[in-house]
Amino acid sequence: MLALSQDMNQNRPAEAREHVRRFHELFFTLSPDKSAIQHNIDRALILADKSVYNYYSDFVEKGYYNRIIAGNITQVVKVDSVVCDFNNYPYSAKTYAKEMIIRQSNVTERSLITICRLTNASRSDDNPNGFIIEGLTILENKDIQTVKR
């Protein structure tokens, strides 16, 4: 029993990074399909607190998702790295990612940097790593380059 407990604690940093990576993939990867967007957003919201819901509400209010659908745009996020500090609880995490916004005429590459805190939560089928993202803040979301197709 003790060995199993120690193994679980040793995996916690990897689980934290995977939780943050999965959240970013669900929340920021979008296809031009309303039901697919809503499905992924709903799954992402389970992994996080109200700070993420506030971003989602803001995007809805500004018509971001409607423009994705109307423009037949695909947005793909690839997480480059997740840097976590496990010395203090709640744990802090900083995520570095690239967004590819794919349109019929061009592809825009964007830099995405976010910070958040991670708190322990109950494990479930919907949250297998047992964390909640709190206080998500988008620090940077800017164009790097646009390439014609």
XYZ file of N, CA and C in Angstrom, residues 13 84-93:
33
model
N 3.610 15.351 -10.706
C 4.072 16.400 -11.631
C 3.718 16.105 -13.092
N 5.828 23.910 -14.277
C 5.089 23.938 -13.010
C 6.054 24.127 -11.836
N 5.557 24.815 -10.813
C 6.291 24.973 -9.562
C 5.559 24.154 -8.499
N 6.187 23.066 -8.061
C 5.568 22.185 -7.080
C 6.077 22.443 -5.660
N 6.809 23.542 -5.479
C 7.328 23.868 -4.151
C 6.282 24.524 -3.260
N 5.272 25.151 -3.867
C 4.216 25.819 -3.105
C 2.864 25.370 -3.618
N 1.909 25.286 -2.680
C 0.547 24.891 -3.046
C -0.360 26.082 -2.839
N -1.280 26.408 -3.738
C -1.535 25.706 -4.995
C -0.357 25.850 -5.956
N -0.187 24.850 -6.792
C 0.930 24.827 -7.726
C 0.702 25.863 -8.832
N 1.776 26.495 -9.265
C 1.652 27.437 -10.385
C 2.122 26.750 -11.658
N 1.509 27.144 -12.765
C 1.870 26.561 -14.057
C 1.894 27.663 -15.109
